[in-house]
Amino acid sequence: MAAPRRDTRGIVDASELFARVRFRRREPAGPLRPYVEHYWLIDWDLTEPYVSHVVPHPSVNIVFQRYGSQDPAGSGEVAFGEVAGIGLDLFVQKLEGRGRVCGAKFRPGGFRPFTPERPAGDWTGRRIRLPEVYPGRDAAADTEAVLGPASDDARVTALDEFLLALDPRPDPQADLAMTLVDRIRTDRTIRRVGDFARGEGMSVRLLQRLFAAYVGVGPKWVILRYRIHEALEHAETDQALDWAALAADLGYADQAHLARDFTATVGVPPTAYAEATART
C-alpha cells in the first residue's frame, strides 16, 4: 500500500488554513494500513472565526471532534464521533475559539471491511453519529479516549485501539476497489470509464457495481474529482500556469470545460482562485 499522502490536494487555500490551525498526519498501526490512508489531527485556538473549505476525496472518514462551545451544526454537543461519508459538495466548516479534531481517513474502498453488512454508498453524502453505526460501543468513552490525551502519540494509540476493536476482516473485493482507485489517482492517462474498465478486464457495469458497493461513488466521479484536485493544487503553486495546457493534460476537451468543472466544485473560476491565493 502507498504511504500517506504528503500533498495538500483538496484543501482550498491550504497555506491560509495552516496559518490558523495545527495540522498533522500520522500513520495508523500496521494491521490498519491496508485500509486507512492516514490519521489527521487538527487543533486550533482562534481569536476570530475562520471558515475552512475542502474539496472532498472519495474517502470515508471516522471523525472525533470537540468544539469550544457546541457543534457548529447545531446538535448542542461539545464532543462527538461520526462516520463522514464521501462528500459530494464542497465541505465548509466554521472554526472558532478552541477546538480539536482527530480523524481516520480510509483508503477509497477501505471502509467496507469495518461495516461489511452495508455498501459504501449508504454513507455517501451523510454524516452519521457513531452510536448509530456501532450501537454496541460506548461512543462517549471512545470520543474521550481519542480527544482527551494531550499528546499526539496517545491520540494515535487511541485511534488504533478503536479501529482494531472493530475487527476488520480481509475482503478481496475491497482490495480490488482500493487498487483501482489508487490507479486512477496516480495515472493521469485514465480519463474514460470504458477504457479503464477494458484495461482492467472488466465490463463497465461490473466496475460500476464494485465502486457502488465498496467506494461509494462511481468511477467517473472519482476520475473527475482527482482532476479537480490536481487543478486546485496547480492553481495554488504555479503562478505562470497555462490553463489551456493543463486542461489538455488532464483530459478535458478544452479550457472552458475545466473552468466549468472547477467553478462548479470550488465555487469560483480557476483564474480568479489563482489570483486570490497569489495575494494571500
PDB file of C-alpha atoms in Angstrom:
ATOM      1  CA  MET A   1       0.000   0.000   0.000  1.00  0.00           C
ATOM      2  CA  ALA A   2       1.106   3.551  -0.730  1.00  0.00           C
ATOM      3  CA  ALA A   3       2.377   5.705   2.137  1.00  0.00           C
ATOM      4  CA  PRO A   4       0.226   8.583   3.414  1.00  0.00           C
ATOM      5  CA  ARG A   5      -0.021  11.500   1.028  1.00  0.00           C
ATOM      6  CA  ARG A   6       2.153  14.493   1.812  1.00  0.00           C
ATOM      7  CA  ASP A   7       0.413  16.907  -0.550  1.00  0.00           C
ATOM      8  CA  THR A   8      -2.464  19.245   0.307  1.00  0.00           C
ATOM      9  CA  ARG A   9      -4.798  18.278  -2.514  1.00  0.00           C
ATOM     10  CA  GLY A  10      -8.392  19.091  -1.799  1.00  0.00           C
ATOM     11  CA  ILE A  11      -7.672  21.788   0.779  1.00  0.00           C
ATOM     12  CA  VAL A  12      -8.784  25.146  -0.581  1.00  0.00           C
ATOM     13  CA  ASP A  13      -6.098  27.766   0.146  1.00  0.00           C
ATOM     14  CA  ALA A  14      -4.047  25.368   2.254  1.00  0.00           C
ATOM     15  CA  SER A  15      -1.493  27.975   3.303  1.00  0.00           C
ATOM     16  CA  GLU A  16      -4.255  30.135   4.785  1.00  0.00           C
ATOM     17  CA  LEU A  17      -5.665  27.188   6.750  1.00  0.00           C
ATOM     18  CA  PHE A  18      -2.272  26.097   8.061  1.00  0.00           C
ATOM     19  CA  ALA A  19      -1.588  29.616   9.293  1.00  0.00           C
ATOM     20  CA  ARG A  20      -4.560  29.254  11.649  1.00  0.00           C
ATOM     21  CA  VAL A  21      -4.554  25.616  12.769  1.00  0.00           C
ATOM     22  CA  ARG A  22      -2.054  22.919  13.732  1.00  0.00           C
ATOM     23  CA  PHE A  23      -2.456  20.179  11.141  1.00  0.00           C
ATOM     24  CA  ARG A  24      -0.624  16.851  11.293  1.00  0.00           C
ATOM     25  CA  ARG A  25      -0.850  13.482   9.545  1.00  0.00           C
ATOM     26  CA  ARG A  26       0.110  10.276  11.317  1.00  0.00           C
ATOM     27  CA  GLU A  27       0.298   6.660  10.222  1.00  0.00           C
ATOM     28  CA  PRO A  28      -2.005   4.058  11.767  1.00  0.00           C
ATOM     29  CA  ALA A  29      -0.844   0.755  13.260  1.00  0.00           C
ATOM     30  CA  GLY A  30       0.488  -1.799  10.786  1.00  0.00           C
ATOM     31  CA  PRO A  31      -2.630  -4.019  10.646  1.00  0.00           C
ATOM     32  CA  LEU A  32      -4.744  -0.970   9.771  1.00  0.00           C
ATOM     33  CA  ARG A  33      -2.580   0.390   6.957  1.00  0.00           C
ATOM     34  CA  PRO A  34      -4.213  -1.705   4.229  1.00  0.00           C
ATOM     35  CA  TYR A  35      -7.451   0.146   4.992  1.00  0.00           C
ATOM     36  CA  VAL A  36      -6.548   3.537   6.497  1.00  0.00           C
ATOM     37  CA  GLU A  37      -4.512   6.040   4.484  1.00  0.00           C
ATOM     38  CA  HIS A  38      -3.626   8.184   7.485  1.00  0.00           C
ATOM     39  CA  TYR A  39      -4.864   9.851  10.625  1.00  0.00           C
ATOM     40  CA  TRP A  40      -5.259  13.608  10.573  1.00  0.00           C
ATOM     41  CA  LEU A  41      -5.066  15.744  13.698  1.00  0.00           C
ATOM     42  CA  ILE A  42      -6.132  19.382  13.930  1.00  0.00           C
ATOM     43  CA  ASP A  43      -6.081  21.777  16.882  1.00  0.00           C
ATOM     44  CA  TRP A  44      -6.970  25.459  16.870  1.00  0.00           C
ATOM     45  CA  ASP A  45      -7.146  28.413  19.243  1.00  0.00           C
ATOM     46  CA  LEU A  46      -8.529  31.356  17.299  1.00  0.00           C
ATOM     47  CA  THR A  47      -9.174  34.950  18.287  1.00  0.00           C
ATOM     48  CA  GLU A  48     -11.605  35.327  15.383  1.00  0.00           C
ATOM     49  CA  PRO A  49     -13.641  32.822  13.379  1.00  0.00           C
ATOM     50  CA  TYR A  50     -12.219  31.170  10.276  1.00  0.00           C
ATOM     51  CA  VAL A  51     -14.100  29.211   7.609  1.00  0.00           C
ATOM     52  CA  SER A  52     -12.240  26.307   6.028  1.00  0.00           C
ATOM     53  CA  HIS A  53     -13.109  24.787   2.648  1.00  0.00           C
ATOM     54  CA  VAL A  54     -12.198  21.325   1.395  1.00  0.00           C
ATOM     55  CA  VAL A  55     -12.933  19.578  -1.895  1.00  0.00           C
ATOM     56  CA  PRO A  56     -13.594  16.062  -0.527  1.00  0.00           C
ATOM     57  CA  HIS A  57     -11.669  12.972  -1.597  1.00  0.00           C
ATOM     58  CA  PRO A  58     -13.508   9.738  -2.489  1.00  0.00           C
ATOM     59  CA  SER A  59     -12.889   8.542   1.068  1.00  0.00           C
ATOM     60  CA  VAL A  60     -14.944   7.766   4.140  1.00  0.00           C
ATOM     61  CA  ASN A  61     -13.637   9.259   7.401  1.00  0.00           C
ATOM     62  CA  ILE A  62     -14.287   8.477  11.035  1.00  0.00           C
ATOM     63  CA  VAL A  63     -14.008  11.793  12.842  1.00  0.00           C
ATOM     64  CA  PHE A  64     -13.841  12.621  16.534  1.00  0.00           C
ATOM     65  CA  GLN A  65     -14.334  16.330  17.176  1.00  0.00           C
ATOM     66  CA  ARG A  66     -14.570  18.792  20.025  1.00  0.00           C
ATOM     67  CA  TYR A  67     -15.642  22.412  19.707  1.00  0.00           C
ATOM     68  CA  GLY A  68     -15.273  25.172  22.256  1.00  0.00           C
ATOM     69  CA  SER A  69     -18.978  25.633  22.866  1.00  0.00           C
ATOM     70  CA  GLN A  70     -21.037  23.191  20.830  1.00  0.00           C
ATOM     71  CA  ASP A  71     -21.222  21.503  17.450  1.00  0.00           C
ATOM     72  CA  PRO A  72     -21.496  24.235  14.759  1.00  0.00           C
ATOM     73  CA  ALA A  73     -24.092  22.069  13.040  1.00  0.00           C
ATOM     74  CA  GLY A  74     -26.402  22.846  15.944  1.00  0.00           C
ATOM     75  CA  SER A  75     -26.652  19.490  17.697  1.00  0.00           C
ATOM     76  CA  GLY A  76     -25.790  21.046  21.062  1.00  0.00           C
ATOM     77  CA  GLU A  77     -22.975  18.554  21.629  1.00  0.00           C
ATOM     78  CA  VAL A  78     -19.484  19.701  22.517  1.00  0.00           C
ATOM     79  CA  ALA A  79     -17.660  16.457  21.609  1.00  0.00           C
ATOM     80  CA  PHE A  80     -18.773  13.542  19.445  1.00  0.00           C
ATOM     81  CA  GLY A  81     -17.648  10.998  16.871  1.00  0.00           C
ATOM     82  CA  GLU A  82     -19.186  10.311  13.500  1.00  0.00           C
ATOM     83  CA  VAL A  83     -18.783   8.486  10.223  1.00  0.00           C
ATOM     84  CA  ALA A  84     -18.409  11.052   7.452  1.00  0.00           C
ATOM     85  CA  GLY A  85     -19.244   9.567   4.081  1.00  0.00           C
ATOM     86  CA  ILE A  86     -17.866  10.886   0.822  1.00  0.00           C
ATOM     87  CA  GLY A  87     -18.908  14.497   0.435  1.00  0.00           C
ATOM     88  CA  LEU A  88     -20.419  15.301  -2.937  1.00  0.00           C
ATOM     89  CA  ASP A  89     -20.144  19.062  -2.468  1.00  0.00           C
ATOM     90  CA  LEU A  90     -17.548  21.492  -1.187  1.00  0.00           C
ATOM     91  CA  PHE A  91     -17.130  20.905   2.558  1.00  0.00           C
ATOM     92  CA  VAL A  92     -17.363  24.142   4.534  1.00  0.00           C
ATOM     93  CA  GLN A  93     -16.578  24.283   8.266  1.00  0.00           C
ATOM     94  CA  LYS A  94     -16.548  27.326  10.533  1.00  0.00           C
ATOM     95  CA  LEU A  95     -13.849  27.183  13.218  1.00  0.00           C
ATOM     96  CA  GLU A  96     -13.856  29.494  16.208  1.00  0.00           C
ATOM     97  CA  GLY A  97     -12.474  29.608  19.735  1.00  0.00           C
ATOM     98  CA  ARG A  98     -10.631  26.454  20.706  1.00  0.00           C
ATOM     99  CA  GLY A  99     -11.189  23.015  19.244  1.00  0.00           C
ATOM    100  CA  ARG A 100      -9.742  19.664  18.293  1.00  0.00           C
ATOM    101  CA  VAL A 101     -10.446  17.122  15.572  1.00  0.00           C
ATOM    102  CA  CYS A 102      -8.913  13.670  15.179  1.00  0.00           C
ATOM    103  CA  GLY A 103      -9.870  11.738  12.058  1.00  0.00           C
ATOM    104  CA  ALA A 104      -9.124   8.471  10.308  1.00  0.00           C
ATOM    105  CA  LYS A 105      -9.128   8.831   6.518  1.00  0.00           C
ATOM    106  CA  PHE A 106      -9.843   5.481   4.913  1.00  0.00           C
ATOM    107  CA  ARG A 107      -8.463   4.499   1.555  1.00  0.00           C
ATOM    108  CA  PRO A 108     -11.215   4.662  -1.065  1.00  0.00           C
ATOM    109  CA  GLY A 109     -12.821   1.244  -0.713  1.00  0.00           C
ATOM    110  CA  GLY A 110     -11.133   0.613   2.635  1.00  0.00           C
ATOM    111  CA  PHE A 111     -14.059   1.380   4.939  1.00  0.00           C
ATOM    112  CA  ARG A 112     -16.269  -1.526   3.821  1.00  0.00           C
ATOM    113  CA  PRO A 113     -14.435  -4.143   5.982  1.00  0.00           C
ATOM    114  CA  PHE A 114     -15.371  -2.068   9.049  1.00  0.00           C
ATOM    115  CA  THR A 115     -19.084  -2.219   8.157  1.00  0.00           C
ATOM    116  CA  PRO A 116     -19.253  -5.332   5.962  1.00  0.00           C
ATOM    117  CA  GLU A 117     -23.036  -5.566   6.111  1.00  0.00           C
ATOM    118  CA  ARG A 118     -23.567  -2.161   4.461  1.00  0.00           C
ATOM    119  CA  PRO A 119     -22.495  -0.998   0.994  1.00  0.00           C
ATOM    120  CA  ALA A 120     -20.285   2.068   0.882  1.00  0.00           C
ATOM    121  CA  GLY A 121     -22.991   4.039  -0.881  1.00  0.00           C
ATOM    122  CA  ASP A 122     -25.002   4.049   2.357  1.00  0.00           C
ATOM    123  CA  TRP A 123     -22.615   6.661   3.769  1.00  0.00           C
ATOM    124  CA  THR A 124     -22.216   8.886   0.706  1.00  0.00           C
ATOM    125  CA  GLY A 125     -23.247  12.473   1.354  1.00  0.00           C
ATOM    126  CA  ARG A 126     -24.065  11.686   5.003  1.00  0.00           C
ATOM    127  CA  ARG A 127     -22.537  12.294   8.444  1.00  0.00           C
ATOM    128  CA  ILE A 128     -23.784   9.719  10.938  1.00  0.00           C
ATOM    129  CA  ARG A 129     -23.044   9.660  14.667  1.00  0.00           C
ATOM    130  CA  LEU A 130     -21.117   6.644  15.920  1.00  0.00           C
ATOM    131  CA  PRO A 131     -23.878   5.203  18.151  1.00  0.00           C
ATOM    132  CA  GLU A 132     -25.987   4.621  15.031  1.00  0.00           C
ATOM    133  CA  VAL A 133     -23.142   2.923  13.180  1.00  0.00           C
ATOM    134  CA  TYR A 134     -21.695   0.930  16.091  1.00  0.00           C
ATOM    135  CA  PRO A 135     -24.513   0.614  18.664  1.00  0.00           C
ATOM    136  CA  GLY A 136     -22.597  -1.878  20.789  1.00  0.00           C
ATOM    137  CA  ARG A 137     -19.845   0.576  21.698  1.00  0.00           C
ATOM    138  CA  ASP A 138     -19.692   3.358  24.275  1.00  0.00           C
ATOM    139  CA  ALA A 139     -19.382   6.329  21.913  1.00  0.00           C
ATOM    140  CA  ALA A 140     -18.814   8.849  24.711  1.00  0.00           C
ATOM    141  CA  ALA A 141     -15.924   6.805  26.128  1.00  0.00           C
ATOM    142  CA  ASP A 142     -14.423   6.314  22.662  1.00  0.00           C
ATOM    143  CA  THR A 143     -14.638  10.042  21.977  1.00  0.00           C
ATOM    144  CA  GLU A 144     -12.964  10.972  25.247  1.00  0.00           C
ATOM    145  CA  ALA A 145     -10.249   8.346  24.727  1.00  0.00           C
ATOM    146  CA  VAL A 146      -9.318   9.907  21.378  1.00  0.00           C
ATOM    147  CA  LEU A 147      -9.767  13.609  22.142  1.00  0.00           C
ATOM    148  CA  GLY A 148      -8.715  13.688  25.771  1.00  0.00           C
ATOM    149  CA  PRO A 149      -4.948  12.996  25.647  1.00  0.00           C
ATOM    150  CA  ALA A 150      -2.576  15.927  25.362  1.00  0.00           C
ATOM    151  CA  SER A 151      -0.040  14.127  23.168  1.00  0.00           C
ATOM    152  CA  ASP A 152      -0.387  13.158  19.520  1.00  0.00           C
ATOM    153  CA  ASP A 153       1.082   9.719  20.257  1.00  0.00           C
ATOM    154  CA  ALA A 154      -1.655   8.988  22.786  1.00  0.00           C
ATOM    155  CA  ARG A 155      -4.381  10.120  20.410  1.00  0.00           C
ATOM    156  CA  VAL A 156      -2.966   7.933  17.636  1.00  0.00           C
ATOM    157  CA  THR A 157      -2.850   4.969  20.012  1.00  0.00           C
ATOM    158  CA  ALA A 158      -6.497   5.571  20.939  1.00  0.00           C
ATOM    159  CA  LEU A 159      -7.483   5.698  17.261  1.00  0.00           C
ATOM    160  CA  ASP A 160      -5.599   2.448  16.651  1.00  0.00           C
ATOM    161  CA  GLU A 161      -7.344   0.761  19.572  1.00  0.00           C
ATOM    162  CA  PHE A 162     -10.774   1.955  18.454  1.00  0.00           C
ATOM    163  CA  LEU A 163     -10.367   0.717  14.884  1.00  0.00           C
ATOM    164  CA  LEU A 164      -8.667  -2.566  15.761  1.00  0.00           C
ATOM    165  CA  ALA A 165     -11.535  -3.352  18.141  1.00  0.00           C
ATOM    166  CA  LEU A 166     -13.904  -3.198  15.146  1.00  0.00           C
ATOM    167  CA  ASP A 167     -12.095  -6.309  13.832  1.00  0.00           C
ATOM    168  CA  PRO A 168     -11.941  -5.612  10.074  1.00  0.00           C
ATOM    169  CA  ARG A 169     -11.842  -8.792   8.025  1.00  0.00           C
ATOM    170  CA  PRO A 170      -9.867  -9.201   4.783  1.00  0.00           C
ATOM    171  CA  ASP A 171     -12.037  -8.718   1.714  1.00  0.00           C
ATOM    172  CA  PRO A 172     -10.588  -9.313  -1.782  1.00  0.00           C
ATOM    173  CA  GLN A 173     -13.200  -7.038  -3.341  1.00  0.00           C
ATOM    174  CA  ALA A 174     -12.187  -4.192  -1.033  1.00  0.00           C
ATOM    175  CA  ASP A 175      -8.568  -4.806  -2.005  1.00  0.00           C
ATOM    176  CA  LEU A 176      -9.521  -4.620  -5.677  1.00  0.00           C
ATOM    177  CA  ALA A 177     -11.506  -1.408  -5.203  1.00  0.00           C
ATOM    178  CA  MET A 178      -8.604   0.238  -3.339  1.00  0.00           C
ATOM    179  CA  THR A 179      -6.162  -0.803  -6.065  1.00  0.00           C
ATOM    180  CA  LEU A 180      -8.354   0.542  -8.863  1.00  0.00           C
ATOM    181  CA  VAL A 181      -8.978   3.907  -7.197  1.00  0.00           C
ATOM    182  CA  ASP A 182      -5.282   4.314  -6.452  1.00  0.00           C
ATOM    183  CA  ARG A 183      -4.567   3.619 -10.111  1.00  0.00           C
ATOM    184  CA  ILE A 184      -6.962   6.392 -11.112  1.00  0.00           C
ATOM    185  CA  ARG A 185      -5.338   8.766  -8.629  1.00  0.00           C
ATOM    186  CA  THR A 186      -1.789   8.155  -9.841  1.00  0.00           C
ATOM    187  CA  ASP A 187      -2.242   7.519 -13.588  1.00  0.00           C
ATOM    188  CA  ARG A 188      -3.167  10.687 -15.425  1.00  0.00           C
ATOM    189  CA  THR A 189      -3.840   8.769 -18.662  1.00  0.00           C
ATOM    190  CA  ILE A 190      -7.001   7.245 -17.164  1.00  0.00           C
ATOM    191  CA  ARG A 191      -9.714   9.522 -18.492  1.00  0.00           C
ATOM    192  CA  ARG A 192     -12.648   7.398 -19.617  1.00  0.00           C
ATOM    193  CA  VAL A 193     -14.502   4.754 -17.648  1.00  0.00           C
ATOM    194  CA  GLY A 194     -14.958   2.464 -20.643  1.00  0.00           C
ATOM    195  CA  ASP A 195     -11.261   2.446 -21.497  1.00  0.00           C
ATOM    196  CA  PHE A 196     -10.333   1.914 -17.859  1.00  0.00           C
ATOM    197  CA  ALA A 197     -12.747  -0.999 -17.445  1.00  0.00           C
ATOM    198  CA  ARG A 198     -11.468  -2.702 -20.600  1.00  0.00           C
ATOM    199  CA  GLY A 199      -7.886  -2.235 -19.461  1.00  0.00           C
ATOM    200  CA  GLU A 200      -8.749  -3.995 -16.206  1.00  0.00           C
ATOM    201  CA  GLY A 201     -10.552  -6.840 -17.985  1.00  0.00           C
ATOM    202  CA  MET A 202     -13.936  -5.780 -16.617  1.00  0.00           C
ATOM    203  CA  SER A 203     -17.225  -4.620 -18.061  1.00  0.00           C
ATOM    204  CA  VAL A 204     -18.301  -1.069 -17.304  1.00  0.00           C
ATOM    205  CA  ARG A 205     -21.313  -2.430 -15.417  1.00  0.00           C
ATOM    206  CA  LEU A 206     -19.163  -4.649 -13.220  1.00  0.00           C
ATOM    207  CA  LEU A 207     -16.786  -1.772 -12.480  1.00  0.00           C
ATOM    208  CA  GLN A 208     -19.676   0.495 -11.558  1.00  0.00           C
ATOM    209  CA  ARG A 209     -21.192  -2.124  -9.240  1.00  0.00           C
ATOM    210  CA  LEU A 210     -17.845  -2.624  -7.498  1.00  0.00           C
ATOM    211  CA  PHE A 211     -17.449   1.121  -6.926  1.00  0.00           C
ATOM    212  CA  ALA A 212     -21.038   1.488  -5.688  1.00  0.00           C
ATOM    213  CA  ALA A 213     -20.593  -1.312  -3.152  1.00  0.00           C
ATOM    214  CA  TYR A 214     -17.053  -0.571  -1.958  1.00  0.00           C
ATOM    215  CA  VAL A 215     -16.179   3.062  -2.759  1.00  0.00           C
ATOM    216  CA  GLY A 216     -19.500   4.869  -2.544  1.00  0.00           C
ATOM    217  CA  VAL A 217     -19.291   6.857  -5.786  1.00  0.00           C
ATOM    218  CA  GLY A 218     -18.889   5.830  -9.418  1.00  0.00           C
ATOM    219  CA  PRO A 219     -15.588   5.607 -11.302  1.00  0.00           C
ATOM    220  CA  LYS A 220     -16.458   8.647 -13.441  1.00  0.00           C
ATOM    221  CA  TRP A 221     -16.942  10.748 -10.298  1.00  0.00           C
ATOM    222  CA  VAL A 222     -13.553   9.594  -8.988  1.00  0.00           C
ATOM    223  CA  ILE A 223     -11.791  10.462 -12.248  1.00  0.00           C
ATOM    224  CA  LEU A 224     -13.351  13.934 -12.333  1.00  0.00           C
ATOM    225  CA  ARG A 225     -12.672  14.621  -8.643  1.00  0.00           C
ATOM    226  CA  TYR A 226      -8.968  13.797  -8.933  1.00  0.00           C
ATOM    227  CA  ARG A 227      -8.755  16.097 -11.961  1.00  0.00           C
ATOM    228  CA  ILE A 228     -10.129  18.960  -9.874  1.00  0.00           C
ATOM    229  CA  HIS A 229      -7.744  18.183  -7.016  1.00  0.00           C
ATOM    230  CA  GLU A 230      -4.811  18.446  -9.390  1.00  0.00           C
ATOM    231  CA  ALA A 231      -6.101  21.656 -10.959  1.00  0.00           C
ATOM    232  CA  LEU A 232      -6.593  23.135  -7.481  1.00  0.00           C
ATOM    233  CA  GLU A 233      -3.023  22.306  -6.495  1.00  0.00           C
ATOM    234  CA  HIS A 234      -1.626  23.821  -9.710  1.00  0.00           C
ATOM    235  CA  ALA A 235      -3.679  26.975  -9.177  1.00  0.00           C
ATOM    236  CA  GLU A 236      -2.066  27.470  -5.756  1.00  0.00           C
ATOM    237  CA  THR A 237       1.524  26.643  -6.683  1.00  0.00           C
ATOM    238  CA  ASP A 238       2.080  27.684 -10.307  1.00  0.00           C
ATOM    239  CA  GLN A 239       1.876  31.444 -10.806  1.00  0.00           C
ATOM    240  CA  ALA A 240       2.514  31.153 -14.569  1.00  0.00           C
ATOM    241  CA  LEU A 241       0.035  28.367 -15.163  1.00  0.00           C
ATOM    242  CA  ASP A 242      -1.076  27.689 -18.731  1.00  0.00           C
ATOM    243  CA  TRP A 243      -4.697  26.726 -18.151  1.00  0.00           C
ATOM    244  CA  ALA A 244      -5.264  25.510 -21.713  1.00  0.00           C
ATOM    245  CA  ALA A 245      -2.255  23.197 -21.463  1.00  0.00           C
ATOM    246  CA  LEU A 246      -3.360  21.928 -18.051  1.00  0.00           C
ATOM    247  CA  ALA A 247      -6.867  21.247 -19.350  1.00  0.00           C
ATOM    248  CA  ALA A 248      -5.434  19.161 -22.176  1.00  0.00           C
ATOM    249  CA  ASP A 249      -3.052  17.395 -19.804  1.00  0.00           C
ATOM    250  CA  LEU A 250      -5.944  16.450 -17.501  1.00  0.00           C
ATOM    251  CA  GLY A 251      -8.015  15.116 -20.374  1.00  0.00           C
ATOM    252  CA  TYR A 252     -10.537  17.923 -20.740  1.00  0.00           C
ATOM    253  CA  ALA A 253     -11.904  18.771 -24.167  1.00  0.00           C
ATOM    254  CA  ASP A 254     -10.857  22.385 -23.703  1.00  0.00           C
ATOM    255  CA  GLN A 255     -10.088  25.045 -21.090  1.00  0.00           C
ATOM    256  CA  ALA A 256     -13.753  26.046 -20.841  1.00  0.00           C
ATOM    257  CA  HIS A 257     -14.712  22.513 -19.768  1.00  0.00           C
ATOM    258  CA  LEU A 258     -12.096  22.574 -16.997  1.00  0.00           C
ATOM    259  CA  ALA A 259     -13.269  26.025 -15.922  1.00  0.00           C
ATOM    260  CA  ARG A 260     -16.887  24.832 -15.655  1.00  0.00           C
ATOM    261  CA  ASP A 261     -15.973  21.799 -13.535  1.00  0.00           C
ATOM    262  CA  PHE A 262     -13.625  23.831 -11.318  1.00  0.00           C
ATOM    263  CA  THR A 263     -16.185  26.589 -10.756  1.00  0.00           C
ATOM    264  CA  ALA A 264     -18.988  24.122 -10.010  1.00  0.00           C
ATOM    265  CA  THR A 265     -16.828  22.307  -7.441  1.00  0.00           C
ATOM    266  CA  VAL A 266     -14.827  25.097  -5.783  1.00  0.00           C
ATOM    267  CA  GLY A 267     -17.296  27.949  -6.193  1.00  0.00           C
ATOM    268  CA  VAL A 268     -15.074  30.373  -8.131  1.00  0.00           C
ATOM    269  CA  PRO A 269     -13.461  30.240 -11.603  1.00  0.00           C
ATOM    270  CA  PRO A 270      -9.923  28.815 -11.646  1.00  0.00           C
ATOM    271  CA  THR A 271      -8.236  32.039 -12.762  1.00  0.00           C
ATOM    272  CA  ALA A 272      -9.980  34.032 -10.014  1.00  0.00           C
ATOM    273  CA  TYR A 273      -8.976  31.420  -7.457  1.00  0.00           C
ATOM    274  CA  ALA A 274      -5.353  31.519  -8.606  1.00  0.00           C
ATOM    275  CA  GLU A 275      -5.304  35.313  -8.350  1.00  0.00           C
ATOM    276  CA  ALA A 276      -6.832  35.268  -4.860  1.00  0.00           C
ATOM    277  CA  THR A 277      -4.380  32.701  -3.469  1.00  0.00           C
ATOM    278  CA  ALA A 278      -1.473  34.580  -5.007  1.00  0.00           C
ATOM    279  CA  ARG A 279      -2.422  37.637  -2.926  1.00  0.00           C
ATOM    280  CA  THR A 280      -2.548  35.768   0.416  1.00  0.00           C
TER     281      THR A 280
END
